[in-house]
């Protein structure tokens, strides 16, 4: 029998902060591991500059290859000292690239790090466009459980800096690798708590694309030749079988999570590329994703034969399944463009409640990272499930113990796993 926080405790948490855009909400019906962990949380902003990089945006179809110093802003959530007073706000641009939203969470700005231990590093990588706050509910939640979480603003790919798509295609895995390097080399109190040899990468959409390349899935030759992609064959840096792609291999990365990863829908991988993934992989997607195409995401799951992998599906959810924060209230009244697209839709789903999806993601990410980064073998129980959550049977005896007929998803409350499916493939 699983133990959940009491209703009184949940109500106390809900009333702690009376503000809009709360990123720390955990619903009463959330699965067990969605709830915040024991650590107080700090948050800080850092900037890292990767010198003398290829400037895809300013490189033409022929002629000289432009170069620049590529600066990345990174938001870092981390376990904070025990005497930290929780609570703070984040100022985040929303999808229109102009409007600022105020996000409220438990993290305290620039709090002293917890000096009692070292913690695995988690890299978070947004979509195109996006920013470092897009997955803030996941980042803050993981920090409370003993992770240092670094969420990247990818240059040329944020709401106020959305330029040539080719830059995203070329740079994503290298940005991720660069931030792993920089975070692992940090000095000072924050650097002292980071276990830079134990890393996970979490990516959404184009962030998932980059994470898969980082994990071993080099792209096809055809992808490097697309007229709408990177000029002058610059994407060959990520080509399967190339020396440059081989240089991405990184045994510090122990697990990869890709939400709705883009790329297989456009021919960026073939069987050899997908089989090149050797890092444990979890895919999370909506069954009606019309951006990355759900069937193409399933193709990644089927093709990643070189590793143990999971596919968590939100039935009837679209591309925003599980990763983006709930739509900030500042987006509610922003007008649609001429095509009918409106900023609120960048975060929301037509069927699922975003908080519910975030809570499910927080639960499974906690179990997955604890298993692969902390060696907690007890977390395997959260993946030893019947495939379809709709088929689970809740059957307890008079003492509250599960009977032989009990097949409900481990860690879920009764009637709370509907619409979810978890598939697993590959050897342990």
mmCIF file of N, CA and C in Angstrom, residues 292-387:
data_model
loop_
_atom_site.group_PDB
_atom_site.id
_atom_site.type_symbol
_atom_site.label_atom_id
_atom_site.label_comp_id
_atom_site.label_asym_id
_atom_site.label_seq_id
_atom_site.Cartn_x
_atom_site.Cartn_y
_atom_site.Cartn_z
ATOM 1 N N UNK A 292 5.762 16.387 -34.095
ATOM 2 C CA UNK A 292 6.805 15.383 -34.274
ATOM 3 C C UNK A 292 6.259 14.074 -34.829
ATOM 4 N N UNK A 293 4.921 13.967 -34.877
ATOM 5 C CA UNK A 293 4.218 12.807 -35.427
ATOM 6 C C UNK A 293 4.408 11.581 -34.529
ATOM 7 N N UNK A 294 3.305 11.187 -33.890
ATOM 8 C CA UNK A 294 3.385 10.097 -32.922
ATOM 9 C C UNK A 294 3.929 8.807 -33.534
ATOM 10 N N UNK A 295 3.530 8.477 -34.745
ATOM 11 C CA UNK A 295 4.045 7.249 -35.361
ATOM 12 C C UNK A 295 5.563 7.311 -35.531
ATOM 13 N N UNK A 296 6.079 8.504 -35.822
ATOM 14 C CA UNK A 296 7.531 8.660 -35.950
ATOM 15 C C UNK A 296 8.226 8.505 -34.596
ATOM 16 N N UNK A 297 7.580 8.982 -33.528
ATOM 17 C CA UNK A 297 8.141 8.796 -32.189
ATOM 18 C C UNK A 297 8.139 7.316 -31.828
ATOM 19 N N UNK A 298 7.060 6.631 -32.167
ATOM 20 C CA UNK A 298 7.032 5.181 -31.962
ATOM 21 C C UNK A 298 8.152 4.509 -32.751
ATOM 22 N N UNK A 299 8.463 5.053 -33.920
ATOM 23 C CA UNK A 299 9.558 4.511 -34.705
ATOM 24 C C UNK A 299 10.893 4.624 -33.984
ATOM 25 N N UNK A 300 11.084 5.706 -33.224
ATOM 26 C CA UNK A 300 12.300 5.843 -32.411
ATOM 27 C C UNK A 300 12.330 4.752 -31.341
ATOM 28 N N UNK A 301 11.199 4.553 -30.679
ATOM 29 C CA UNK A 301 11.100 3.512 -29.653
ATOM 30 C C UNK A 301 11.412 2.136 -30.238
ATOM 31 N N UNK A 302 10.843 1.841 -31.395
ATOM 32 C CA UNK A 302 11.071 0.536 -32.019
ATOM 33 C C UNK A 302 12.504 0.380 -32.516
ATOM 34 N N UNK A 303 13.093 1.494 -32.994
ATOM 35 C CA UNK A 303 14.394 1.419 -33.636
ATOM 36 C C UNK A 303 15.586 1.509 -32.712
ATOM 37 N N UNK A 304 15.377 1.954 -31.477
ATOM 38 C CA UNK A 304 16.500 2.132 -30.547
ATOM 39 C C UNK A 304 16.855 0.791 -29.904
ATOM 40 N N UNK A 305 17.254 -0.143 -30.748
ATOM 41 C CA UNK A 305 17.454 -1.525 -30.309
ATOM 42 C C UNK A 305 18.720 -1.725 -29.492
ATOM 43 N N UNK A 306 19.558 -0.711 -29.399
ATOM 44 C CA UNK A 306 20.814 -0.834 -28.671
ATOM 45 C C UNK A 306 20.718 -0.507 -27.202
ATOM 46 N N UNK A 307 19.486 -0.257 -26.711
ATOM 47 C CA UNK A 307 19.370 0.143 -25.316
ATOM 48 C C UNK A 307 18.027 -0.276 -24.743
ATOM 49 N N UNK A 308 17.930 -0.282 -23.436
ATOM 50 C CA UNK A 308 16.667 -0.452 -22.722
ATOM 51 C C UNK A 308 15.907 0.853 -22.835
ATOM 52 N N UNK A 309 14.612 0.785 -23.212
ATOM 53 C CA UNK A 309 13.856 2.031 -23.397
ATOM 54 C C UNK A 309 12.391 1.841 -22.998
ATOM 55 N N UNK A 310 11.781 2.983 -22.700
ATOM 56 C CA UNK A 310 10.369 3.050 -22.335
ATOM 57 C C UNK A 310 9.685 4.086 -23.220
ATOM 58 N N UNK A 311 8.403 3.869 -23.466
ATOM 59 C CA UNK A 311 7.567 4.858 -24.143
ATOM 60 C C UNK A 311 6.323 5.074 -23.300
ATOM 61 N N UNK A 312 6.211 6.273 -22.728
ATOM 62 C CA UNK A 312 5.021 6.672 -21.972
ATOM 63 C C UNK A 312 4.147 7.505 -22.890
ATOM 64 N N UNK A 313 2.904 7.071 -23.077
ATOM 65 C CA UNK A 313 1.987 7.748 -23.980
ATOM 66 C C UNK A 313 0.805 8.330 -23.217
ATOM 67 N N UNK A 314 0.526 9.612 -23.455
ATOM 68 C CA UNK A 314 -0.701 10.256 -23.002
ATOM 69 C C UNK A 314 -1.719 10.131 -24.142
ATOM 70 N N UNK A 315 -2.724 9.296 -23.953
ATOM 71 C CA UNK A 315 -3.683 9.071 -25.023
ATOM 72 C C UNK A 315 -4.455 10.359 -25.335
ATOM 73 N N UNK A 316 -4.516 10.676 -26.617
ATOM 74 C CA UNK A 316 -5.250 11.833 -27.154
ATOM 75 C C UNK A 316 -4.618 13.172 -26.799
ATOM 76 N N UNK A 317 -3.414 13.167 -26.267
ATOM 77 C CA UNK A 317 -2.678 14.413 -26.082
ATOM 78 C C UNK A 317 -1.893 14.732 -27.350
ATOM 79 N N UNK A 318 -1.597 16.012 -27.542
ATOM 80 C CA UNK A 318 -0.852 16.449 -28.715
ATOM 81 C C UNK A 318 0.614 16.681 -28.325
ATOM 82 N N UNK A 319 1.271 17.606 -29.009
ATOM 83 C CA UNK A 319 2.714 17.778 -28.886
ATOM 84 C C UNK A 319 3.153 18.279 -27.511
ATOM 85 N N UNK A 320 2.248 18.901 -26.767
ATOM 86 C CA UNK A 320 2.614 19.485 -25.475
ATOM 87 C C UNK A 320 2.504 18.487 -24.328
ATOM 88 N N UNK A 321 2.528 17.212 -24.621
ATOM 89 C CA UNK A 321 2.300 16.192 -23.595
ATOM 90 C C UNK A 321 3.436 16.128 -22.584
ATOM 91 N N UNK A 322 3.162 16.583 -21.365
ATOM 92 C CA UNK A 322 4.020 16.300 -20.236
ATOM 93 C C UNK A 322 5.171 17.229 -19.954
ATOM 94 N N UNK A 323 5.583 18.049 -20.921
ATOM 95 C CA UNK A 323 6.792 18.850 -20.739
ATOM 96 C C UNK A 323 6.530 20.321 -20.400
ATOM 97 N N UNK A 324 5.775 21.080 -21.228
ATOM 98 C CA UNK A 324 5.655 22.522 -20.957
ATOM 99 C C UNK A 324 4.909 22.816 -19.667
ATOM 100 N N UNK A 325 5.264 23.930 -19.037
ATOM 101 C CA UNK A 325 4.533 24.391 -17.869
ATOM 102 C C UNK A 325 3.107 24.762 -18.283
ATOM 103 N N UNK A 326 2.175 24.802 -17.323
ATOM 104 C CA UNK A 326 0.835 25.302 -17.647
ATOM 105 C C UNK A 326 0.913 26.702 -18.247
ATOM 106 N N UNK A 327 0.016 27.002 -19.153
ATOM 107 C CA UNK A 327 0.041 28.292 -19.825
ATOM 108 C C UNK A 327 -0.035 29.436 -18.817
ATOM 109 N N UNK A 328 0.937 30.353 -18.820
ATOM 110 C CA UNK A 328 0.865 31.509 -17.920
ATOM 111 C C UNK A 328 -0.389 32.334 -18.189
ATOM 112 N N UNK A 329 -0.937 32.915 -17.127
ATOM 113 C CA UNK A 329 -2.159 33.691 -17.296
ATOM 114 C C UNK A 329 -1.941 34.874 -18.231
ATOM 115 N N UNK A 330 -0.690 35.336 -18.332
ATOM 116 C CA UNK A 330 -0.396 36.448 -19.229
ATOM 117 C C UNK A 330 -0.635 36.100 -20.696
ATOM 118 N N UNK A 331 -0.729 34.807 -21.022
ATOM 119 C CA UNK A 331 -0.978 34.402 -22.411
ATOM 120 C C UNK A 331 -2.457 34.333 -22.751
ATOM 121 N N UNK A 332 -3.327 34.389 -21.739
ATOM 122 C CA UNK A 332 -4.742 34.117 -21.982
ATOM 123 C C UNK A 332 -5.372 35.083 -22.978
ATOM 124 N N UNK A 333 -4.969 36.339 -22.924
ATOM 125 C CA UNK A 333 -5.603 37.352 -23.765
ATOM 126 C C UNK A 333 -4.746 37.767 -24.954
ATOM 127 N N UNK A 334 -3.617 37.112 -25.151
ATOM 128 C CA UNK A 334 -2.793 37.458 -26.302
ATOM 129 C C UNK A 334 -3.480 37.013 -27.577
ATOM 130 N N UNK A 335 -3.531 37.863 -28.594
ATOM 131 C CA UNK A 335 -4.321 37.571 -29.789
ATOM 132 C C UNK A 335 -3.681 36.501 -30.665
ATOM 133 N N UNK A 336 -4.524 35.867 -31.451
ATOM 134 C CA UNK A 336 -4.059 34.904 -32.447
ATOM 135 C C UNK A 336 -3.483 35.635 -33.651
ATOM 136 N N UNK A 337 -2.584 34.947 -34.363
ATOM 137 C CA UNK A 337 -2.047 35.546 -35.581
ATOM 138 C C UNK A 337 -2.994 35.288 -36.748
ATOM 139 N N UNK A 338 -2.593 35.658 -37.946
ATOM 140 C CA UNK A 338 -3.468 35.533 -39.113
ATOM 141 C C UNK A 338 -3.829 34.089 -39.418
ATOM 142 N N UNK A 339 -2.993 33.166 -38.992
ATOM 143 C CA UNK A 339 -3.268 31.749 -39.231
ATOM 144 C C UNK A 339 -4.119 31.108 -38.150
ATOM 145 N N UNK A 340 -4.493 31.881 -37.142
ATOM 146 C CA UNK A 340 -5.328 31.348 -36.074
ATOM 147 C C UNK A 340 -4.553 30.782 -34.901
ATOM 148 N N UNK A 341 -3.213 30.803 -34.983
ATOM 149 C CA UNK A 341 -2.407 30.293 -33.882
ATOM 150 C C UNK A 341 -2.322 31.346 -32.787
ATOM 151 N N UNK A 342 -2.406 30.905 -31.514
ATOM 152 C CA UNK A 342 -2.345 31.856 -30.416
ATOM 153 C C UNK A 342 -1.386 31.347 -29.345
ATOM 154 N N UNK A 343 -0.717 32.265 -28.623
ATOM 155 C CA UNK A 343 0.336 31.861 -27.687
ATOM 156 C C UNK A 343 -0.107 30.868 -26.614
ATOM 157 N N UNK A 344 -1.346 30.979 -26.130
ATOM 158 C CA UNK A 344 -1.824 30.046 -25.107
ATOM 159 C C UNK A 344 -1.639 28.598 -25.568
ATOM 160 N N UNK A 345 -1.882 28.353 -26.846
ATOM 161 C CA UNK A 345 -1.798 26.998 -27.379
ATOM 162 C C UNK A 345 -0.400 26.436 -27.414
ATOM 163 N N UNK A 346 0.610 27.268 -27.223
ATOM 164 C CA UNK A 346 1.993 26.801 -27.173
ATOM 165 C C UNK A 346 2.243 25.944 -25.932
ATOM 166 N N UNK A 347 1.417 26.136 -24.895
ATOM 167 C CA UNK A 347 1.597 25.435 -23.627
ATOM 168 C C UNK A 347 0.503 24.407 -23.351
ATOM 169 N N UNK A 348 -0.676 24.602 -23.883
ATOM 170 C CA UNK A 348 -1.857 23.854 -23.457
ATOM 171 C C UNK A 348 -2.097 22.617 -24.310
ATOM 172 N N UNK A 349 -3.047 21.822 -23.876
ATOM 173 C CA UNK A 349 -3.517 20.667 -24.638
ATOM 174 C C UNK A 349 -5.036 20.712 -24.689
ATOM 175 N N UNK A 350 -5.608 20.243 -25.783
ATOM 176 C CA UNK A 350 -7.059 20.302 -25.954
ATOM 177 C C UNK A 350 -7.795 19.323 -25.053
ATOM 178 N N UNK A 351 -7.120 18.288 -24.571
ATOM 179 C CA UNK A 351 -7.775 17.231 -23.806
ATOM 180 C C UNK A 351 -7.276 17.170 -22.366
ATOM 181 N N UNK A 352 -5.978 17.216 -22.171
ATOM 182 C CA UNK A 352 -5.387 16.982 -20.858
ATOM 183 C C UNK A 352 -5.132 18.282 -20.104
ATOM 184 N N UNK A 353 -5.279 18.222 -18.781
ATOM 185 C CA UNK A 353 -4.866 19.309 -17.900
ATOM 186 C C UNK A 353 -3.345 19.305 -17.797
ATOM 187 N N UNK A 354 -2.727 20.449 -17.986
ATOM 188 C CA UNK A 354 -1.271 20.524 -18.000
ATOM 189 C C UNK A 354 -0.655 20.148 -16.661
ATOM 190 N N UNK A 355 -1.264 20.549 -15.552
ATOM 191 C CA UNK A 355 -0.730 20.194 -14.243
ATOM 192 C C UNK A 355 -0.746 18.684 -14.063
ATOM 193 N N UNK A 356 -1.837 18.056 -14.484
ATOM 194 C CA UNK A 356 -1.919 16.593 -14.405
ATOM 195 C C UNK A 356 -0.773 15.960 -15.190
ATOM 196 N N UNK A 357 -0.545 16.432 -16.414
ATOM 197 C CA UNK A 357 0.538 15.861 -17.212
ATOM 198 C C UNK A 357 1.897 16.117 -16.577
ATOM 199 N N UNK A 358 2.117 17.325 -16.074
ATOM 200 C CA UNK A 358 3.376 17.618 -15.395
ATOM 201 C C UNK A 358 3.592 16.691 -14.207
ATOM 202 N N UNK A 359 2.527 16.445 -13.439
ATOM 203 C CA UNK A 359 2.654 15.570 -12.277
ATOM 204 C C UNK A 359 3.016 14.144 -12.671
ATOM 205 N N UNK A 360 2.401 13.641 -13.735
ATOM 206 C CA UNK A 360 2.737 12.299 -14.214
ATOM 207 C C UNK A 360 4.205 12.257 -14.657
ATOM 208 N N UNK A 361 4.651 13.300 -15.370
ATOM 209 C CA UNK A 361 6.047 13.366 -15.802
ATOM 210 C C UNK A 361 6.996 13.439 -14.603
ATOM 211 N N UNK A 362 6.646 14.252 -13.609
ATOM 212 C CA UNK A 362 7.486 14.365 -12.418
ATOM 213 C C UNK A 362 7.641 13.010 -11.734
ATOM 214 N N UNK A 363 6.557 12.264 -11.673
ATOM 215 C CA UNK A 363 6.577 10.935 -11.063
ATOM 216 C C UNK A 363 7.537 10.007 -11.797
ATOM 217 N N UNK A 364 7.364 9.895 -13.114
ATOM 218 C CA UNK A 364 8.181 8.950 -13.862
ATOM 219 C C UNK A 364 9.633 9.420 -13.994
ATOM 220 N N UNK A 365 9.853 10.725 -14.130
ATOM 221 C CA UNK A 365 11.236 11.208 -14.187
ATOM 222 C C UNK A 365 11.964 10.942 -12.876
ATOM 223 N N UNK A 366 11.276 11.134 -11.762
ATOM 224 C CA UNK A 366 11.898 10.846 -10.473
ATOM 225 C C UNK A 366 12.318 9.383 -10.386
ATOM 226 N N UNK A 367 11.402 8.485 -10.738
ATOM 227 C CA UNK A 367 11.721 7.060 -10.694
ATOM 228 C C UNK A 367 12.865 6.724 -11.638
ATOM 229 N N UNK A 368 12.830 7.313 -12.845
ATOM 230 C CA UNK A 368 13.821 6.984 -13.876
ATOM 231 C C UNK A 368 15.212 7.488 -13.511
ATOM 232 N N UNK A 369 15.282 8.717 -13.044
ATOM 233 C CA UNK A 369 16.582 9.278 -12.689
ATOM 234 C C UNK A 369 17.125 8.657 -11.404
ATOM 235 N N UNK A 370 16.252 8.388 -10.445
ATOM 236 C CA UNK A 370 16.714 7.713 -9.230
ATOM 237 C C UNK A 370 17.307 6.345 -9.570
ATOM 238 N N UNK A 371 16.686 5.656 -10.512
ATOM 239 C CA UNK A 371 17.168 4.339 -10.917
ATOM 240 C C UNK A 371 18.519 4.424 -11.610
ATOM 241 N N UNK A 372 18.646 5.316 -12.579
ATOM 242 C CA UNK A 372 19.827 5.321 -13.431
ATOM 243 C C UNK A 372 20.954 6.227 -12.927
ATOM 244 N N UNK A 373 20.622 7.245 -12.158
ATOM 245 C CA UNK A 373 21.658 8.161 -11.677
ATOM 246 C C UNK A 373 22.030 7.915 -10.222
ATOM 247 N N UNK A 374 21.103 7.358 -9.456
ATOM 248 C CA UNK A 374 21.378 7.118 -8.041
ATOM 249 C C UNK A 374 21.461 5.636 -7.703
ATOM 250 N N UNK A 375 21.209 4.792 -8.688
ATOM 251 C CA UNK A 375 21.317 3.355 -8.455
ATOM 252 C C UNK A 375 20.271 2.789 -7.529
ATOM 253 N N UNK A 376 19.102 3.427 -7.467
ATOM 254 C CA UNK A 376 18.022 2.974 -6.585
ATOM 255 C C UNK A 376 17.205 1.904 -7.310
ATOM 256 N N UNK A 377 17.579 0.642 -7.123
ATOM 257 C CA UNK A 377 16.907 -0.448 -7.828
ATOM 258 C C UNK A 377 15.451 -0.614 -7.409
ATOM 259 N N UNK A 378 15.090 -0.079 -6.256
ATOM 260 C CA UNK A 378 13.698 -0.140 -5.838
ATOM 261 C C UNK A 378 12.762 0.604 -6.767
ATOM 262 N N UNK A 379 13.316 1.522 -7.565
ATOM 263 C CA UNK A 379 12.474 2.286 -8.496
ATOM 264 C C UNK A 379 12.011 1.454 -9.692
ATOM 265 N N UNK A 380 12.563 0.263 -9.883
ATOM 266 C CA UNK A 380 12.101 -0.568 -11.001
ATOM 267 C C UNK A 380 10.623 -0.911 -10.867
ATOM 268 N N UNK A 381 10.107 -0.923 -9.641
ATOM 269 C CA UNK A 381 8.690 -1.253 -9.435
ATOM 270 C C UNK A 381 7.767 -0.267 -10.133
ATOM 271 N N UNK A 382 8.225 0.959 -10.338
ATOM 272 C CA UNK A 382 7.391 1.978 -10.971
ATOM 273 C C UNK A 382 7.306 1.802 -12.485
ATOM 274 N N UNK A 383 8.088 0.860 -13.024
ATOM 275 C CA UNK A 383 8.047 0.567 -14.454
ATOM 276 C C UNK A 383 7.553 -0.850 -14.745
ATOM 277 N N UNK A 384 7.410 -1.657 -13.716
ATOM 278 C CA UNK A 384 6.915 -3.022 -13.877
ATOM 279 C C UNK A 384 5.391 -2.991 -13.820
ATOM 280 N N UNK A 385 4.801 -2.513 -14.909
ATOM 281 C CA UNK A 385 3.371 -2.209 -14.949
ATOM 282 C C UNK A 385 2.697 -2.946 -16.103
ATOM 283 N N UNK A 386 1.397 -3.183 -15.954
ATOM 284 C CA UNK A 386 0.653 -3.599 -17.135
ATOM 285 C C UNK A 386 0.672 -2.439 -18.117
ATOM 286 N N UNK A 387 0.632 -2.740 -19.408
ATOM 287 C CA UNK A 387 0.884 -1.703 -20.403
ATOM 288 C C UNK A 387 -0.151 -0.586 -20.388
#
